[in-house]
Tab-separated table of C-alpha atoms in Angstrom:
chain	number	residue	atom	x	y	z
O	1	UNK	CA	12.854	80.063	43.975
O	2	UNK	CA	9.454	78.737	43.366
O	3	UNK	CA	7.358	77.805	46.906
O	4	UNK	CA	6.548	73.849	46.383
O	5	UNK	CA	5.362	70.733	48.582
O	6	UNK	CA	8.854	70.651	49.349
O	7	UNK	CA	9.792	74.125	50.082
O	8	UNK	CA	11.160	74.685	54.158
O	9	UNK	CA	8.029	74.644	56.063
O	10	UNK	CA	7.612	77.552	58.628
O	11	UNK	CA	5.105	77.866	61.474
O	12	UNK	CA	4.230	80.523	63.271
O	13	UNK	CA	2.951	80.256	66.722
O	14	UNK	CA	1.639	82.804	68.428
O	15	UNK	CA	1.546	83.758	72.508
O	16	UNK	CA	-1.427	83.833	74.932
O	17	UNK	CA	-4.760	85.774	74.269
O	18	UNK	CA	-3.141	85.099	70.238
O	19	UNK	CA	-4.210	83.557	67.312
O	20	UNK	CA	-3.072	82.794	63.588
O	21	UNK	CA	-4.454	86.714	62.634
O	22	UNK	CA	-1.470	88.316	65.078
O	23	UNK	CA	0.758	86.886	62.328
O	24	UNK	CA	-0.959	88.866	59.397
O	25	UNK	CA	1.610	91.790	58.886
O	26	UNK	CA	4.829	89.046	59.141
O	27	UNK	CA	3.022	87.370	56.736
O	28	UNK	CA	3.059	90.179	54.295
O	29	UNK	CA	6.657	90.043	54.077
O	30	UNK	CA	7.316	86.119	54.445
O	31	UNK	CA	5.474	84.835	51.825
O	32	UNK	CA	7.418	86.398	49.136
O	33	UNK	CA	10.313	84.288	49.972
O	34	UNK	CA	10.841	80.368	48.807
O	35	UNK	CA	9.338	79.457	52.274
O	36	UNK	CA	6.353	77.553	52.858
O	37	UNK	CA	4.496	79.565	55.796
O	38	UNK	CA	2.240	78.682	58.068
O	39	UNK	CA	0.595	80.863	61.212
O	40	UNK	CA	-1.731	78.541	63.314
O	41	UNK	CA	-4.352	79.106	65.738
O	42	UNK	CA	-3.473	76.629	68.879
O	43	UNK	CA	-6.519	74.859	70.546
O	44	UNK	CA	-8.186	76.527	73.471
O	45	UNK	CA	-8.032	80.289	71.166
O	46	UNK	CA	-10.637	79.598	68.983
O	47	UNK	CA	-13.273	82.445	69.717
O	48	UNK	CA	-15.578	79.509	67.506
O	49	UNK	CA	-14.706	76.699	69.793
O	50	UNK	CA	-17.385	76.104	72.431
O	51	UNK	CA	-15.156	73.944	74.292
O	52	UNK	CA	-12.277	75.812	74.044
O	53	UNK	CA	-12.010	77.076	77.580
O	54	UNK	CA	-11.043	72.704	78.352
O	55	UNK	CA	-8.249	72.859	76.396
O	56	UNK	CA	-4.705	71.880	77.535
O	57	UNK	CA	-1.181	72.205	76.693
O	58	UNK	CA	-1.047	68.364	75.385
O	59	UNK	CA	-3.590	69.487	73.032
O	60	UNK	CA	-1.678	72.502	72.284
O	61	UNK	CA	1.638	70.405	71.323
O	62	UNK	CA	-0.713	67.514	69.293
O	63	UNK	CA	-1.986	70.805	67.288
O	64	UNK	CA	1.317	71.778	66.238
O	65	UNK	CA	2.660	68.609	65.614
O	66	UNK	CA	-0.466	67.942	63.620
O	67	UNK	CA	0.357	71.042	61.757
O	68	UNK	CA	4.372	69.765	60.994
O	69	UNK	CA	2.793	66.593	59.597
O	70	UNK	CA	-0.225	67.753	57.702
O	71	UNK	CA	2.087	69.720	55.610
O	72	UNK	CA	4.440	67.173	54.888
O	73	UNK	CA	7.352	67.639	57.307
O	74	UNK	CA	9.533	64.658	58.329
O	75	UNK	CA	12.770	63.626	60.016
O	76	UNK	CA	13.764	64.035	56.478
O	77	UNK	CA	12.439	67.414	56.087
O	78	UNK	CA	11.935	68.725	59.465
O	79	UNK	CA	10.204	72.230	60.225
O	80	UNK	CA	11.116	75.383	61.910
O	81	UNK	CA	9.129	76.539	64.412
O	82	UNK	CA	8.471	80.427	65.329
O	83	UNK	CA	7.174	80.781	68.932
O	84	UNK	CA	5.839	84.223	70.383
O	85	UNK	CA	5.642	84.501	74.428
O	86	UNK	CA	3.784	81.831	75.795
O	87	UNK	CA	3.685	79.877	72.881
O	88	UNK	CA	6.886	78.579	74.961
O	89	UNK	CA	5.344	75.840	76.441
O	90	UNK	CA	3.362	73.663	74.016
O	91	UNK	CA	6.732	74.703	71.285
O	92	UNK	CA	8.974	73.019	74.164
O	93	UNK	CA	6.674	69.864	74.670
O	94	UNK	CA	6.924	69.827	70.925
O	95	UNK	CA	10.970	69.649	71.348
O	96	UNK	CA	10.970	67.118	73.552
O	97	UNK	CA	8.430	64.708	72.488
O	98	UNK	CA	9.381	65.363	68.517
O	99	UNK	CA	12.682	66.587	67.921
O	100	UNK	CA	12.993	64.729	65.018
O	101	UNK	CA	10.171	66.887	63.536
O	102	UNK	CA	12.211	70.388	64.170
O	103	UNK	CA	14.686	71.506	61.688
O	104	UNK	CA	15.242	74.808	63.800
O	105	UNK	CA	13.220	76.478	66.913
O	106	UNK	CA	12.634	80.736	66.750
O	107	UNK	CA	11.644	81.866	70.131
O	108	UNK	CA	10.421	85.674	69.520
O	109	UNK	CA	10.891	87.355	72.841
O	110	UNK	CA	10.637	83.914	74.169
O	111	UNK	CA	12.631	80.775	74.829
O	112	UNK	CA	12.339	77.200	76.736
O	113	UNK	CA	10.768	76.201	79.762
O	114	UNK	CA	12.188	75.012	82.485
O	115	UNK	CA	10.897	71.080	83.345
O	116	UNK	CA	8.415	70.851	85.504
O	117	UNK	CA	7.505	74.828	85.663
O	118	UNK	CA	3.944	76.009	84.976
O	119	UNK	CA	2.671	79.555	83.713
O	120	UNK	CA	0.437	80.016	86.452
O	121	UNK	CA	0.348	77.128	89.284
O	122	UNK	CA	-1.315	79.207	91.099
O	123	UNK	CA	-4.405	80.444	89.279
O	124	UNK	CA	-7.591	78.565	90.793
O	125	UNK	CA	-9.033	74.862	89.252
O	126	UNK	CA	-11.970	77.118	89.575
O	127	UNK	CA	-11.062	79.658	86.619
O	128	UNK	CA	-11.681	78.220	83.057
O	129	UNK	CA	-9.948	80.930	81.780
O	130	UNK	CA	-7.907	84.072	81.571
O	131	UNK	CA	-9.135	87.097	79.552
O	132	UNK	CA	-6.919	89.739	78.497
O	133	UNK	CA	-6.173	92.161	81.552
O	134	UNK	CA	-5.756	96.092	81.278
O	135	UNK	CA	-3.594	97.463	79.257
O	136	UNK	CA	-2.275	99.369	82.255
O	137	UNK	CA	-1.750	95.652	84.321
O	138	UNK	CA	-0.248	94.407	80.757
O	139	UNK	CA	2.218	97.250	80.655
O	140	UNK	CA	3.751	96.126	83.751
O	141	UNK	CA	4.029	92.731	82.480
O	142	UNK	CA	5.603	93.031	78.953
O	143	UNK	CA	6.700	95.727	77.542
O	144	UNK	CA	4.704	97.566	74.839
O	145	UNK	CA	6.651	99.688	72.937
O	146	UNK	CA	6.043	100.244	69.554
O	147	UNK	CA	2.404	99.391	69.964
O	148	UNK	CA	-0.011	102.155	68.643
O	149	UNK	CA	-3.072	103.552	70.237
O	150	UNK	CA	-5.189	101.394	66.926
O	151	UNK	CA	-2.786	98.478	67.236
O	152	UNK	CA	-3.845	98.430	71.650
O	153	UNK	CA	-7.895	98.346	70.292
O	154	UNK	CA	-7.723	96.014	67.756
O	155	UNK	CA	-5.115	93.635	70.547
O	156	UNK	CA	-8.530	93.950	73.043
O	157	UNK	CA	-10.991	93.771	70.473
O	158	UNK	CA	-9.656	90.162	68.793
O	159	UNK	CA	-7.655	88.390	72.469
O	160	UNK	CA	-8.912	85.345	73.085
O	161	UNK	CA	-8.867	84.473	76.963
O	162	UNK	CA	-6.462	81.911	77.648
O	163	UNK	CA	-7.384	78.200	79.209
O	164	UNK	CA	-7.018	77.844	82.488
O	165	UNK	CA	-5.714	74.238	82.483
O	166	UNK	CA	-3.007	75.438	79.675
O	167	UNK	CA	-1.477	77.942	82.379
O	168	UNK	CA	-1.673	75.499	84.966
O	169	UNK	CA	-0.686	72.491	83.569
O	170	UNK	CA	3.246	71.926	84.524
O	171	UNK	CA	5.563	71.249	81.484
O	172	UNK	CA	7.333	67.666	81.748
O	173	UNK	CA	9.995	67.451	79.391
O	174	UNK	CA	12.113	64.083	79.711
O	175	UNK	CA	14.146	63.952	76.374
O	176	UNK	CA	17.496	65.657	76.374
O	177	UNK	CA	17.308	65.948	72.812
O	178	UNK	CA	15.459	69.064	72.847
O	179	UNK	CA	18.431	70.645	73.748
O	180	UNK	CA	20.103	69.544	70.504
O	181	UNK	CA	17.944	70.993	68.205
O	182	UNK	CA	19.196	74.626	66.318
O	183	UNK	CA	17.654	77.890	67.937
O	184	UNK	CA	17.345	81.021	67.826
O	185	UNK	CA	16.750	83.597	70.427
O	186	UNK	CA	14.562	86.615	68.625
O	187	UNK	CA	15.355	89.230	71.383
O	188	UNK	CA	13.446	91.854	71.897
O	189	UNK	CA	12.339	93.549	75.114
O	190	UNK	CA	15.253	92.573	76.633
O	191	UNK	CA	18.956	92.390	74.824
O	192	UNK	CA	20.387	89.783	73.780
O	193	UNK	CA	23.500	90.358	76.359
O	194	UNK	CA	21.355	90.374	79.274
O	195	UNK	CA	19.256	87.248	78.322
O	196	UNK	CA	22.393	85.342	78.263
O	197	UNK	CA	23.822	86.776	81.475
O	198	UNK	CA	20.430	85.605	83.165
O	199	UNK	CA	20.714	82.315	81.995
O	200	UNK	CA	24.402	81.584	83.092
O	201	UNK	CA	22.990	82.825	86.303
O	202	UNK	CA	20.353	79.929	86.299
O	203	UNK	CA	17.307	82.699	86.256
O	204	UNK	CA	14.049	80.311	86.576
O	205	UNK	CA	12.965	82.323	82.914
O	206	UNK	CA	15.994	81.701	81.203
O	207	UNK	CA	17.909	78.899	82.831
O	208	UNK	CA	17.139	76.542	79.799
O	209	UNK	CA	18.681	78.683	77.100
O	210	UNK	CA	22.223	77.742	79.144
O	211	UNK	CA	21.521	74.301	78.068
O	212	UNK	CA	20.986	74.414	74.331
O	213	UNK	CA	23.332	73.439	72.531
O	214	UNK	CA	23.095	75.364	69.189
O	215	UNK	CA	22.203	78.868	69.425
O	216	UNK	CA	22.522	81.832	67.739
O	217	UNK	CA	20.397	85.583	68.981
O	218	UNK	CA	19.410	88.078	66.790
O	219	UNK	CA	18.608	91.728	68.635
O	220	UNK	CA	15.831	93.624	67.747
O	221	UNK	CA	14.933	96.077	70.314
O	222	UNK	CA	11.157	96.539	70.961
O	223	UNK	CA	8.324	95.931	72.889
O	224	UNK	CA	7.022	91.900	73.148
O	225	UNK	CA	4.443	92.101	70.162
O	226	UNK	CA	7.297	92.733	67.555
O	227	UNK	CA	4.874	91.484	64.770
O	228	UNK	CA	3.046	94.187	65.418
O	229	UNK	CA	5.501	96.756	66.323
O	230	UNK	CA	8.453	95.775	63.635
O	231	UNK	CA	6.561	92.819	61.194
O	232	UNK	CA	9.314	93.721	58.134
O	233	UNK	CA	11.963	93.729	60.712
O	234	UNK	CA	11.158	90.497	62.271
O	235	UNK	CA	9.968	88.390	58.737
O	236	UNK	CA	13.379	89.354	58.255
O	237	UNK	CA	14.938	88.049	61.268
O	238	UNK	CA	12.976	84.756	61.211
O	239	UNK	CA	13.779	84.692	57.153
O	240	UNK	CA	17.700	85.029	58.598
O	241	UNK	CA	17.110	82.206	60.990
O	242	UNK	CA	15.264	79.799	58.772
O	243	UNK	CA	17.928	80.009	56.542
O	244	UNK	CA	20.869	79.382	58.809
O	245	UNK	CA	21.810	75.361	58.706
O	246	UNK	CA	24.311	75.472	61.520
């Protein structure tokens, strides 16, 4: 099938510290489909941006709805959206201030927020922004299997910090309809089985996914950065997903 103005748009959003470039080796394999594919770079992880360090989450979700509309998405045509980690919460303001605009959500080792939750209500007004930590403080966040000693340096070398109002900022969702729109759970560092068990048990980190109500998972075990650490494997999964129309 030839790719035109028409083709089912894709875009690929990436977590914190990410840009459009953590998308690169997906890309390889995505592109050779009849998919139009996009990876973005979400305001405040510019490394050009002087003022990216301001940035918030509302400018996060205007960015990707920007992004659906620039490249011709619609009601009519609606997109499907790939989010990576803490691409989470601008995707899920995205929902529920444009579900109209979303065909079908991909959360990669991801999924909702919860209303009214915040990354980090806690970090201080007085920190513009979060840098990368260790790799050995990383580790016990998310897990990073799969990741190679080369892929770990050039993840240092290219991280943007985050914003420090985008982690603080609490995510107010309003619109039910968010829950009605297709998804797909991408899971990864933690199966499929369990992620579902945790959100019938109302866990704050996965108590939206019991609301949705179309959803389909797809397992593929690795560490969090599966772009990096399976890219065929997961072009395939989101190729799977994009495809799906129920």
């Amino acid at each position: 099938m030839t790719i035109t103005a028409s083709s089912p748009l894709i875009i690929l959003v990436a977590g914190h510290w990410l840009g459009a470039w953590a998308w690169d080796e997906v890309l390889e394999h995505l592109t050779t489909d009849h998919f139009r594919v996009i990876a973005m770079t979400l305001p405040g992880l510019d490394v050009d941006d002087p003022g990216r360090a301001a940035k918030t989450l509302d400018d996060q979700a205007a960015a990707v709805v920007d992004v659906i509309t620039h490249h011709g998405a619609s009601g009519d045509q609606p997109a499907i959206l790939v989010a990576h980690s803490g691409a989470n919460a601008p995707v899920s303001l995205v929902l529920d201030r444009h579900p109209e605009l979303v065909h079908r959500v991909v959360w990669v080792d991801s999924g909702p927020v919860v209303a009214g939750s915040a990354f980090g209500p806690d970090i201080p007004e007085e920190l513009e922004e979060l840098p990368l930590p260790s790799l050995d403080v990383l580790a016990q966040q998310a897990s990073l299997e799969g990741l190679s000693a080369s892929v770990l340096e050039r993840f240092r070398a290219r991280a943007v910090p985050e914003p420090g109002p985008v982690l603080r900022q609490p995510v107010e969702l309003t619109n039910d309809a968010r829950r009605k729109v297709r998804t797909t759970l991408v899971c990864c560092s933690i199966p499929s089985a369990q992620v579902l068990e945790l959100a019938r048990a109302g866990h704050a980190m996965f108590a939206e996914v019991a609301n949705i109500e179309h959803l389909d998972v797809i397992d593929l075990p690795t560490g969090h950065w599966p772009m990096w650490s399976r890219p065929r494997d997961l072009a395939r999964a989101i190729q799977s997903a994009a495809s799906r129309n129920k």
